[in-house]
XYZ file of N, CA and C in Angstrom:
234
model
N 0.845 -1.168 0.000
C 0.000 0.000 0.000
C 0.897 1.240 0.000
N 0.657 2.005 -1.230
C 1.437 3.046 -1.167
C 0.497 4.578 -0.120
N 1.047 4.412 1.108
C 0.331 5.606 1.609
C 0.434 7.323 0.904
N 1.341 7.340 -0.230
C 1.704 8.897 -0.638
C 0.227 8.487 -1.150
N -0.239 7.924 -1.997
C -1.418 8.238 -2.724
C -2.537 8.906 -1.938
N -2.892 8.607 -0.634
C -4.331 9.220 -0.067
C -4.307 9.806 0.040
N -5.316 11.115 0.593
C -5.118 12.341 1.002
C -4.187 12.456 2.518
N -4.143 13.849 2.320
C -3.172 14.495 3.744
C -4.272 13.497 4.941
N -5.493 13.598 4.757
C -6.545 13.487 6.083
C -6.278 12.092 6.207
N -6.477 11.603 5.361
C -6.886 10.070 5.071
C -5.348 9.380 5.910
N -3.968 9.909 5.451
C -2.999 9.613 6.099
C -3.183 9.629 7.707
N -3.433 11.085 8.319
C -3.784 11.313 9.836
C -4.262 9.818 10.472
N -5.852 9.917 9.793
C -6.728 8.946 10.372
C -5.714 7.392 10.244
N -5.289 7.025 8.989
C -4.385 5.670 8.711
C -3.313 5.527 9.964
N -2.703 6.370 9.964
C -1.611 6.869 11.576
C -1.918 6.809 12.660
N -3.401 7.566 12.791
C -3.783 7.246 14.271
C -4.580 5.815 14.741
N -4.857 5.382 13.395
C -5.578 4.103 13.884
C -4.067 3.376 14.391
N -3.214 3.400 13.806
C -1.856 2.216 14.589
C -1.938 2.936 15.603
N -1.566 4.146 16.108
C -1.319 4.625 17.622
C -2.608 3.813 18.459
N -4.081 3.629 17.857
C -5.145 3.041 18.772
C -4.904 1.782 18.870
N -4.037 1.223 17.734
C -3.731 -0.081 18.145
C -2.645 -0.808 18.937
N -1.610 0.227 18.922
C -0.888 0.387 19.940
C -1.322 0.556 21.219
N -2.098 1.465 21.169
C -2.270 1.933 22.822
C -3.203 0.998 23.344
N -3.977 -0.241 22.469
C -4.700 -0.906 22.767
C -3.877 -2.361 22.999
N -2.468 -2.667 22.703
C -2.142 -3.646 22.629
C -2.457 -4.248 21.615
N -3.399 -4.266 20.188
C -3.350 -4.928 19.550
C -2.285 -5.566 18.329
N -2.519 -6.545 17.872
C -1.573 -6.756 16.864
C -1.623 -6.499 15.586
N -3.401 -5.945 15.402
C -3.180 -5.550 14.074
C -4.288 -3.953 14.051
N -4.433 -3.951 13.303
C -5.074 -2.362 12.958
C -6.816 -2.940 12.301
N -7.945 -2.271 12.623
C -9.235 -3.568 11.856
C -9.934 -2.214 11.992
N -10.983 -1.875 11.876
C -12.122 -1.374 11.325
C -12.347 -0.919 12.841
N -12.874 -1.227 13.929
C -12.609 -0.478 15.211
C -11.700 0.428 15.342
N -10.467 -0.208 15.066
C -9.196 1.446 14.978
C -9.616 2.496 14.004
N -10.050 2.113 12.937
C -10.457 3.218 11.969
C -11.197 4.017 12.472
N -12.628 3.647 13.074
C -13.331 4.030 13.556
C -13.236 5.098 14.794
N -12.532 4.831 16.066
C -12.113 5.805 17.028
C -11.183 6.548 16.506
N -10.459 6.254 15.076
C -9.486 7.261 14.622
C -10.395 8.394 14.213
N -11.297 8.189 13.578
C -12.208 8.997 13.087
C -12.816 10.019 13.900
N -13.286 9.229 14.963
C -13.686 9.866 16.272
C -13.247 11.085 17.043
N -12.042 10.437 17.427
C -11.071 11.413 18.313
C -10.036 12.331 17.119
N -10.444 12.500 15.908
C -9.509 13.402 14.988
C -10.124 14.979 15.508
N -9.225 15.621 15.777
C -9.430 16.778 15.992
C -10.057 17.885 15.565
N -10.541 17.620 13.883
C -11.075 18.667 12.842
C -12.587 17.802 12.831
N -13.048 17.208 13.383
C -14.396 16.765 13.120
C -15.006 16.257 12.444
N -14.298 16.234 11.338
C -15.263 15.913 9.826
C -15.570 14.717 10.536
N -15.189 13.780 10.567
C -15.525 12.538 10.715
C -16.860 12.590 11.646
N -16.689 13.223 12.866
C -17.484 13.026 13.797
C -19.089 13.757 13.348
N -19.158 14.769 12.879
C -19.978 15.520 11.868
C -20.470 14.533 11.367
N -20.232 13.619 10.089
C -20.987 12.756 9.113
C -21.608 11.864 10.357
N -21.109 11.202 11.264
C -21.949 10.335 12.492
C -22.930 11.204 12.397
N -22.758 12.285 13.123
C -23.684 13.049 13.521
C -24.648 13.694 12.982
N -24.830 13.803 11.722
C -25.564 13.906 10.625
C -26.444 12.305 9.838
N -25.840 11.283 10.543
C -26.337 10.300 10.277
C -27.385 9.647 11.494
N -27.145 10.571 12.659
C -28.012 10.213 13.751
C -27.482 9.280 14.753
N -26.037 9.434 14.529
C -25.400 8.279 15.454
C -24.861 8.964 16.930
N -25.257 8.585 17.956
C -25.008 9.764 18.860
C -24.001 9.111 19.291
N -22.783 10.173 19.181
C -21.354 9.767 19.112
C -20.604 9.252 20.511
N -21.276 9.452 21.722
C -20.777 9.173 22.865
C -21.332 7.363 22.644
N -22.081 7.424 22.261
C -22.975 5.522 22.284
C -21.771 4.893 21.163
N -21.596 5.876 20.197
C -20.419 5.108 19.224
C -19.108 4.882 19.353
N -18.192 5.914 20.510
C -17.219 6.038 21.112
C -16.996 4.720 22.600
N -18.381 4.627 23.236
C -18.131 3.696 23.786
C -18.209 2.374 23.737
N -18.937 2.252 22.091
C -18.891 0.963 21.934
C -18.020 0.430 21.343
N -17.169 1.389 20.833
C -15.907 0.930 20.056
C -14.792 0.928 21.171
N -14.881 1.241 22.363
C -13.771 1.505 23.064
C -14.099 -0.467 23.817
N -15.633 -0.798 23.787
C -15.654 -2.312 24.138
C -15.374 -2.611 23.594
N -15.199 -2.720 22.246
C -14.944 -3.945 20.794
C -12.559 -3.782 20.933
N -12.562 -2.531 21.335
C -10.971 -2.765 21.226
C -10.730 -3.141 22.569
N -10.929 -2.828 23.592
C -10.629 -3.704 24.930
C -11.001 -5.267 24.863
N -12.149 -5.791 23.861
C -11.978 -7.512 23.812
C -11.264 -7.860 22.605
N -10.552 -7.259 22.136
C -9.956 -7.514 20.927
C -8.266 -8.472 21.629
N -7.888 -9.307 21.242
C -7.062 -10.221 21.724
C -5.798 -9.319 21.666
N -5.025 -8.767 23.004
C -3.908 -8.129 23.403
C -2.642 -8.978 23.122
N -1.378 -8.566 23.100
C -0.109 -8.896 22.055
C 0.925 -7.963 23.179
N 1.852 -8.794 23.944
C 2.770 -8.558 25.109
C 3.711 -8.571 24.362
N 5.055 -8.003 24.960
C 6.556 -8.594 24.596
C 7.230 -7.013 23.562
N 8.695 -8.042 23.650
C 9.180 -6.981 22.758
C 10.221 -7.773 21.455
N 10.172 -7.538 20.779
C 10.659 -8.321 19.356
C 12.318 -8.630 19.967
C-alpha cells in the first residue's frame, strides 16, 4: 500500500488508527481502529458525518472503546 497516494486526512486517520492499536495492545489495525481514529480526529469531519447520520457519538465512542478492549492483546518486545 502506497500511503503517498491518499489524502493528507486520510494519512492522519491511517496513523492514528496504529497509535489506537498500539495503545490498545493490539496486533493488528481492523475497522474499530479506523473508527475511534475517526472519532477522536481533531477537525471533526468525521465526527460531523456520524452526527448527521443520527449516530449519537458518545454511544459510538463507547462501543468501540468495548470492541478494542476484547480484541485479543499482544505482550513482549521483538
Amino acid at each position: 500500500m502506497n500511503i503517498n497516494k491518499y489524502t493528507q486526512k486520510l494519512q492522519e486517520i491511517l496513523m492514528n488508527s496504529q497509535s489506537i492499536a498500539l495503545r490498545y495492545n493490539n496486533q493488528s489495525i481492523d475497522i474499530p481502529h479506523f473508527i475511534m481514529a475517526i472519532i477522536e480526529d481533531n477537525d471533526n469531519v468525521g465526527s460531523s458525518i456520524f452526527s448527521k447520520a443520527g449516530i449519537n457519538l458518545e454511544q459510538l465512542k463507547n462501543g468501540v472503546e468495548a470492541i478494542l478492549a476484547s480484541i485479543p492483546k499482544v505482550y513482549g518486545s521483538n
